[in-house]
Amino acid sequence: MRKTARLTALAAVGVLALSSLTACANDAASSTSADAGSKGDGKGTKVKIMVGGLDKVIYLPAMLTQRLGYFDAEGLDVELLSEPAGVQAETALVSGQVQGAVGFYDHTLDLQTKQKYVESVVQFSQAPGEVEIVSNKAAGDITSPKDFKGKKLGVTGLGSSTDFLTKYLAVKNGVKVSDFTPVAVGAGPTFIAALQKGAIDGGMTTDPTVATILDKKAGKVLLDMRTPEGSQQALGGPYPSSSLYMQTDWVDSHKDTVQKLANAFVKTLDWMSTHSASEIAAKMPADYSQGNKALYAQAVKSTLPMFTKDGVMPANGPETVEKVLKAFNPNIKNAKVDLSKTFTTEFVEKAKG
């Protein structure tokens, strides 16, 4: 489906421009909405995309598309930038510093309640790809989300999708949001250190952090949402998460560029569906494996079931996300969200064809 109304988000962009943007976002600041779609150094159309953690397996299609040369093949000069959490990628997008964000689809609903209109144009996934981990010390006390009360639980960032999902799991299991403490610990080494030092009792994270924790025997899996089955069990349906989302008015005024991005990403998702985890891992930057290629390949293998093969929004996915957010988010609970304006299949359908 495709929205017909041209929505204007730029008028309110300045409201969300936060002074806490990190250096990565600052590096992106030279490209504004006015510059978007311009030619860059003879390489093709310049596009900057902020990713909520380039080395996270849940966002793997971003770097893989670049490594496979599919951006270049479409005549695009794509610069991939990285932030430790999806909420920071969202901030860079709505403040006009980048043209696209690779992060969780649920941000599109949250932003609509704030009169910021963004939409998923390529849906990478049909499950969160997230895992709730508990430390060995706390494993005896936390056997389900019912035991979250009084605990310190790690999330990538406050207001991030891991924060959203943690709150939902708590509320769904009879624990109030005010009964536990979310702690922003990022991912990778910072998450692992917080878990080992007791700064958190558990937390939500993704691969390759999950694989590393299990390899170090630093924690145990409480809930696994890396598969559609795991998403169904924990959340009650498919949960579209990682995606390429962009401001709606930018999409409407740069359809040719957006189509090229969709073409490149759909090629990547198709390529992923026909290659092994080891083959995919071998295409990624060497430092992503942190010296353990086998462990990184295992991390990719564990997460692969979450990805779509064609970039199309899974049926009933938006409704599941809305249900999850309404359970704890008063802004969404008391607002009417037009789900049809939070995503489009226009570009991926053309890419498939």
Short mmCIF file of C-alpha atoms in Angstrom, two decimals:
data_model
loop_
_atom_site.label_atom_id
_atom_site.label_comp_id
_atom_site.label_asym_id
_atom_site.label_seq_id
_atom_site.Cartn_x
_atom_site.Cartn_y
_atom_site.Cartn_z
CA MET A 1 0.00 0.00 0.00
CA ARG A 2 1.18 3.51 -0.53
CA LYS A 3 0.23 6.69 1.21
CA THR A 4 -1.12 9.42 -0.99
CA ALA A 5 -0.96 12.35 1.39
CA ARG A 6 2.32 14.21 1.44
CA LEU A 7 3.21 14.67 5.08
CA THR A 8 5.48 17.38 6.36
CA ALA A 9 7.85 16.46 9.17
CA LEU A 10 10.58 19.02 8.54
CA ALA A 11 8.70 21.87 10.20
CA ALA A 12 9.18 20.25 13.59
CA VAL A 13 12.65 18.82 13.06
CA GLY A 14 14.41 21.33 15.27
CA VAL A 15 12.49 20.21 18.33
CA LEU A 16 14.26 16.86 18.44
CA ALA A 17 17.75 18.10 17.61
CA LEU A 18 19.53 16.99 20.77
CA SER A 19 22.82 18.39 22.01
CA SER A 20 23.92 14.91 23.07
CA LEU A 21 24.50 13.55 19.57
CA THR A 22 27.78 11.69 19.53
CA ALA A 23 30.72 12.19 17.21
CA CYS A 24 29.31 9.81 14.64
CA ALA A 25 26.20 11.93 14.27
CA ASN A 26 28.31 15.06 14.17
CA ASP A 27 30.28 13.55 11.32
CA ALA A 28 27.00 13.28 9.45
CA ALA A 29 26.02 16.88 10.09
CA SER A 30 27.40 18.18 6.82
CA SER A 31 24.58 16.50 4.93
CA THR A 32 21.15 18.08 5.42
CA SER A 33 17.83 17.44 3.77
CA ALA A 34 18.64 20.14 1.26
CA ASP A 35 21.78 18.24 0.23
CA ALA A 36 20.07 14.87 -0.03
CA GLY A 37 20.07 13.26 -3.40
CA SER A 38 23.00 15.33 -4.62
CA LYS A 39 25.91 13.86 -6.53
CA GLY A 40 28.92 13.08 -4.39
CA ASP A 41 32.49 13.15 -5.74
CA GLY A 42 31.52 11.46 -8.99
CA LYS A 43 30.60 8.25 -7.18
CA GLY A 44 26.86 8.60 -7.57
CA THR A 45 23.98 9.94 -5.52
CA LYS A 46 25.16 10.70 -1.99
CA VAL A 47 23.11 9.26 0.88
CA LYS A 48 24.01 9.13 4.56
CA ILE A 49 22.47 6.41 6.70
CA MET A 50 22.81 6.17 10.47
CA VAL A 51 22.77 2.65 11.87
CA GLY A 52 21.95 1.78 15.47
CA GLY A 53 25.12 -0.31 15.74
CA LEU A 54 26.80 -1.32 12.50
CA ASP A 55 28.38 -4.44 13.99
CA LYS A 56 25.10 -5.79 15.39
CA VAL A 57 23.91 -8.83 13.45
CA ILE A 58 20.31 -7.54 13.49
CA TYR A 59 21.50 -4.63 11.29
CA LEU A 60 23.84 -6.76 9.18
CA PRO A 61 22.11 -6.00 5.83
CA ALA A 62 23.40 -2.41 5.93
CA MET A 63 27.11 -3.24 5.83
CA LEU A 64 26.58 -6.40 3.78
CA THR A 65 24.89 -4.42 1.01
CA GLN A 66 27.92 -2.16 0.85
CA ARG A 67 30.34 -5.11 0.90
CA LEU A 68 28.46 -6.85 -1.91
CA GLY A 69 28.71 -3.71 -4.05
CA TYR A 70 24.96 -3.36 -4.47
CA PHE A 71 24.89 0.34 -3.54
CA ASP A 72 27.53 1.07 -6.18
CA ALA A 73 25.61 -1.01 -8.73
CA GLU A 74 22.59 1.24 -8.20
CA GLY A 75 24.65 4.41 -8.68
CA LEU A 76 24.58 5.31 -4.99
CA ASP A 77 27.37 6.72 -2.83
CA VAL A 78 26.16 5.51 0.58
CA GLU A 79 27.98 6.50 3.73
CA LEU A 80 27.14 4.27 6.69
CA LEU A 81 27.51 5.85 10.13
CA SER A 82 27.04 4.15 13.48
CA GLU A 83 25.51 4.92 16.85
CA PRO A 84 25.38 2.48 19.78
CA ALA A 85 21.56 2.55 20.03
CA GLY A 86 18.65 2.82 17.62
CA VAL A 87 17.16 5.77 19.48
CA GLN A 88 20.28 7.79 18.63
CA ALA A 89 19.97 6.82 14.96
CA GLU A 90 16.38 8.07 15.14
CA THR A 91 17.57 11.39 16.56
CA ALA A 92 20.09 11.85 13.75
CA LEU A 93 17.34 11.21 11.21
CA VAL A 94 14.68 13.55 12.55
CA SER A 95 17.22 16.32 13.11
CA GLY A 96 18.02 16.19 9.39
CA GLN A 97 21.63 15.07 9.75
CA VAL A 98 21.18 11.90 7.72
CA GLN A 99 18.67 10.82 5.09
CA GLY A 100 18.03 7.32 6.40
CA ALA A 101 18.21 5.31 9.60
CA VAL A 102 18.63 1.59 10.06
CA GLY A 103 16.84 0.78 13.29
CA PHE A 104 13.66 -0.72 14.70
CA TYR A 105 10.34 -0.12 12.97
CA ASP A 106 8.65 0.68 16.30
CA HIS A 107 10.23 4.15 16.27
CA THR A 108 7.90 5.10 13.40
CA LEU A 109 4.86 4.65 15.67
CA ASP A 110 6.42 6.47 18.61
CA LEU A 111 7.43 9.40 16.40
CA GLN A 112 3.98 9.71 14.83
CA THR A 113 2.51 10.51 18.23
CA LYS A 114 5.00 13.40 18.35
CA GLN A 115 3.92 14.62 14.89
CA LYS A 116 7.12 13.33 13.27
CA TYR A 117 6.28 11.28 10.19
CA VAL A 118 8.77 8.62 9.20
CA GLU A 119 8.18 5.32 7.45
CA SER A 120 9.86 1.97 6.97
CA VAL A 121 10.72 1.61 3.28
CA VAL A 122 12.56 -1.74 3.52
CA GLN A 123 11.64 -4.15 6.31
CA PHE A 124 14.67 -6.31 7.07
CA SER A 125 13.09 -8.47 9.75
CA GLN A 126 10.02 -10.25 11.08
CA ALA A 127 11.25 -10.83 14.63
CA PRO A 128 13.12 -8.63 17.15
CA GLY A 129 16.38 -10.58 17.03
CA GLU A 130 16.72 -9.75 20.73
CA VAL A 131 17.62 -12.03 23.61
CA GLU A 132 16.95 -11.45 27.31
CA ILE A 133 20.08 -12.54 29.15
CA VAL A 134 20.49 -12.97 32.91
CA SER A 135 23.77 -13.05 34.80
CA ASN A 136 24.87 -16.31 36.37
CA LYS A 137 24.51 -14.72 39.80
CA ALA A 138 20.90 -13.64 39.15
CA ALA A 139 19.84 -16.73 37.19
CA GLY A 140 18.32 -18.37 40.24
CA ASP A 141 16.22 -15.29 41.03
CA ILE A 142 15.09 -14.46 37.48
CA THR A 143 13.37 -17.41 35.83
CA SER A 144 10.81 -15.38 33.84
CA PRO A 145 9.86 -11.72 33.30
CA LYS A 146 7.60 -12.11 36.37
CA ASP A 147 10.81 -11.81 38.38
CA PHE A 148 11.87 -8.42 36.96
CA LYS A 149 10.60 -6.57 40.04
CA GLY A 150 13.44 -4.86 41.89
CA LYS A 151 16.00 -5.80 39.27
CA LYS A 152 18.41 -3.69 37.22
CA LEU A 153 17.96 -4.57 33.55
CA GLY A 154 20.31 -3.50 30.79
CA VAL A 155 19.08 -1.85 27.58
CA THR A 156 21.06 -0.25 24.76
CA GLY A 157 19.65 3.19 25.57
CA LEU A 158 16.68 4.71 27.36
CA GLY A 159 13.88 5.10 24.81
CA SER A 160 15.45 2.43 22.60
CA SER A 161 13.62 -0.60 21.25
CA THR A 162 15.30 -2.82 23.85
CA ASP A 163 13.83 -0.46 26.45
CA PHE A 164 10.39 -0.75 24.80
CA LEU A 165 10.48 -4.56 24.66
CA THR A 166 11.77 -4.92 28.22
CA LYS A 167 8.92 -2.77 29.50
CA TYR A 168 6.39 -4.80 27.52
CA LEU A 169 7.67 -8.12 28.84
CA ALA A 170 7.45 -6.75 32.38
CA VAL A 171 3.92 -5.38 32.04
CA LYS A 172 2.72 -8.50 30.24
CA ASN A 173 3.92 -10.54 33.21
CA GLY A 174 2.40 -8.38 35.92
CA VAL A 175 5.39 -6.17 36.73
CA LYS A 176 4.95 -2.41 36.64
CA VAL A 177 7.39 -0.28 34.65
CA SER A 178 8.22 1.52 37.89
CA ASP A 179 9.08 -1.74 39.65
CA PHE A 180 12.43 -2.29 37.92
CA THR A 181 15.34 -0.12 36.82
CA PRO A 182 16.37 0.08 33.14
CA VAL A 183 20.08 0.79 32.76
CA ALA A 184 21.59 2.11 29.51
CA VAL A 185 24.66 -0.06 28.89
CA GLY A 186 24.91 -0.16 25.10
CA ALA A 187 26.00 -3.45 23.54
CA GLY A 188 29.16 -5.50 23.12
CA PRO A 189 31.94 -4.97 25.69
CA THR A 190 29.99 -2.38 27.72
CA PHE A 191 26.98 -4.69 28.11
CA ILE A 192 29.17 -7.67 28.98
CA ALA A 193 31.18 -5.68 31.55
CA ALA A 194 27.98 -4.43 33.22
CA LEU A 195 26.70 -8.01 33.44
CA GLN A 196 29.95 -9.40 34.85
CA LYS A 197 30.42 -6.60 37.39
CA GLY A 198 26.83 -6.80 38.68
CA ALA A 199 25.85 -3.34 37.41
CA ILE A 200 22.87 -5.13 35.84
CA ASP A 201 21.13 -8.39 36.78
CA GLY A 202 20.23 -9.09 33.20
CA GLY A 203 19.36 -7.29 30.01
CA MET A 204 18.29 -7.34 26.41
CA THR A 205 20.88 -7.55 23.65
CA THR A 206 21.64 -9.07 20.28
CA ASP A 207 24.33 -11.06 18.51
CA PRO A 208 27.30 -11.04 18.47
CA THR A 209 27.02 -9.91 22.13
CA VAL A 210 24.82 -12.93 22.94
CA ALA A 211 27.27 -15.40 21.41
CA THR A 212 30.17 -13.82 23.32
CA ILE A 213 28.33 -13.96 26.67
CA LEU A 214 27.49 -17.62 26.20
CA ASP A 215 31.03 -18.40 25.08
CA LYS A 216 32.43 -16.67 28.19
CA LYS A 217 29.79 -18.41 30.31
CA ALA A 218 28.96 -14.98 31.73
CA GLY A 219 25.19 -15.39 31.58
CA LYS A 220 22.24 -17.47 30.48
CA VAL A 221 19.39 -17.03 27.99
CA LEU A 222 16.03 -16.23 29.57
CA LEU A 223 14.03 -15.39 26.41
CA ASP A 224 15.10 -15.85 22.78
CA MET A 225 13.35 -13.68 20.19
CA ARG A 226 15.70 -14.30 17.27
CA THR A 227 13.15 -16.41 15.41
CA PRO A 228 9.54 -15.84 14.30
CA GLU A 229 8.56 -18.65 16.69
CA GLY A 230 10.30 -16.91 19.58
CA SER A 231 8.61 -13.63 18.67
CA GLN A 232 5.22 -15.35 18.57
CA GLN A 233 5.74 -16.91 21.98
CA ALA A 234 7.02 -13.76 23.71
CA LEU A 235 5.05 -11.05 21.90
CA GLY A 236 2.04 -12.79 20.41
CA GLY A 237 2.87 -12.30 16.73
CA PRO A 238 5.49 -11.30 14.17
CA TYR A 239 7.47 -8.28 15.34
CA PRO A 240 8.99 -6.30 12.45
CA SER A 241 12.13 -4.76 13.89
CA SER A 242 15.23 -3.79 11.92
CA SER A 243 14.42 -1.71 8.88
CA LEU A 244 15.48 1.20 6.72
CA TYR A 245 13.22 4.06 7.72
CA MET A 246 13.18 7.61 6.39
CA GLN A 247 11.21 10.83 6.76
CA THR A 248 8.03 10.57 4.72
CA ASP A 249 8.36 13.93 3.01
CA TRP A 250 11.95 13.05 1.99
CA VAL A 251 10.77 9.73 0.57
CA ASP A 252 8.04 11.45 -1.43
CA SER A 253 10.46 14.00 -2.88
CA HIS A 254 13.33 11.55 -3.64
CA LYS A 255 11.54 8.50 -4.97
CA ASP A 256 14.25 7.63 -7.47
CA THR A 257 16.92 7.50 -4.77
CA VAL A 258 14.68 5.56 -2.39
CA GLN A 259 13.93 3.04 -5.14
CA LYS A 260 17.65 2.49 -5.70
CA LEU A 261 18.15 1.92 -1.98
CA ALA A 262 15.28 -0.56 -1.95
CA ASN A 263 16.69 -2.36 -5.00
CA ALA A 264 20.07 -2.74 -3.27
CA PHE A 265 18.67 -3.95 0.04
CA VAL A 266 16.23 -6.41 -1.52
CA LYS A 267 19.13 -7.92 -3.51
CA THR A 268 21.01 -8.34 -0.24
CA LEU A 269 18.11 -9.99 1.59
CA ASP A 270 17.69 -12.39 -1.33
CA TRP A 271 21.43 -13.11 -1.31
CA MET A 272 21.30 -13.83 2.43
CA SER A 273 18.49 -16.32 1.93
CA THR A 274 20.60 -18.39 -0.46
CA HIS A 275 23.95 -18.35 1.37
CA SER A 276 25.19 -19.93 4.59
CA ALA A 277 25.97 -18.09 7.79
CA SER A 278 29.68 -18.75 7.23
CA GLU A 279 29.51 -17.26 3.73
CA ILE A 280 27.69 -14.20 5.05
CA ALA A 281 30.13 -13.78 7.94
CA ALA A 282 33.07 -13.98 5.53
CA LYS A 283 31.76 -10.93 3.65
CA MET A 284 31.72 -8.71 6.74
CA PRO A 285 34.63 -6.56 7.98
CA ALA A 286 37.30 -8.68 9.68
CA ASP A 287 37.08 -6.82 12.99
CA TYR A 288 33.41 -7.77 13.41
CA SER A 289 34.50 -11.28 14.40
CA GLN A 290 36.79 -9.93 17.15
CA GLY A 291 39.32 -12.63 16.43
CA ASN A 292 36.87 -15.54 16.57
CA LYS A 293 35.47 -16.25 13.11
CA ALA A 294 33.66 -19.42 14.17
CA LEU A 295 31.87 -17.67 17.02
CA TYR A 296 30.85 -14.78 14.77
CA ALA A 297 29.51 -17.19 12.13
CA GLN A 298 27.49 -18.89 14.87
CA ALA A 299 26.10 -15.50 15.91
CA VAL A 300 25.00 -14.86 12.33
CA LYS A 301 23.45 -18.33 12.08
CA SER A 302 21.44 -17.83 15.29
CA THR A 303 20.01 -14.54 14.04
CA LEU A 304 19.36 -15.39 10.37
CA PRO A 305 15.76 -16.64 10.95
CA MET A 306 14.64 -13.11 11.84
CA PHE A 307 15.27 -11.69 8.37
CA THR A 308 12.74 -11.34 5.57
CA LYS A 309 13.70 -12.50 2.08
CA ASP A 310 12.17 -9.58 0.20
CA GLY A 311 11.96 -6.53 2.47
CA VAL A 312 8.15 -6.68 2.68
CA MET A 313 6.39 -5.84 5.93
CA PRO A 314 5.10 -9.11 7.48
CA ALA A 315 1.32 -9.46 7.70
CA ASN A 316 -0.05 -8.32 11.07
CA GLY A 317 3.42 -7.11 12.07
CA PRO A 318 2.45 -3.44 12.58
CA GLU A 319 -0.52 -4.50 14.70
CA THR A 320 1.75 -6.56 16.99
CA VAL A 321 4.11 -3.63 17.42
CA GLU A 322 1.21 -1.29 18.23
CA LYS A 323 -0.13 -3.76 20.80
CA VAL A 324 3.28 -4.00 22.44
CA LEU A 325 3.77 -0.23 22.62
CA LYS A 326 0.24 0.47 23.85
CA ALA A 327 0.82 -1.85 26.81
CA PHE A 328 3.24 0.55 28.51
CA ASN A 329 3.65 3.73 26.44
CA PRO A 330 1.03 6.30 27.51
CA ASN A 331 1.68 8.45 24.42
CA ILE A 332 0.67 5.61 22.11
CA LYS A 333 -1.96 4.12 24.43
CA ASN A 334 -3.91 7.37 24.34
CA ALA A 335 -3.28 8.20 20.68
CA LYS A 336 -4.68 6.94 17.41
CA VAL A 337 -1.79 5.76 15.26
CA ASP A 338 -2.34 5.48 11.51
CA LEU A 339 -0.33 2.33 10.83
CA SER A 340 -0.67 2.81 7.07
CA LYS A 341 1.58 5.85 7.38
CA THR A 342 4.35 4.04 9.27
CA PHE A 343 5.54 1.91 6.34
CA THR A 344 5.31 1.49 2.60
CA THR A 345 5.78 -1.55 0.36
CA GLU A 346 5.84 0.56 -2.82
CA PHE A 347 9.59 0.37 -3.34
CA VAL A 348 10.25 -3.23 -2.30
CA GLU A 349 7.40 -4.47 -4.48
CA LYS A 350 8.99 -2.74 -7.48
CA ALA A 351 12.40 -4.11 -6.48
CA LYS A 352 11.02 -7.65 -6.38
CA GLY A 353 9.38 -7.19 -9.75
#
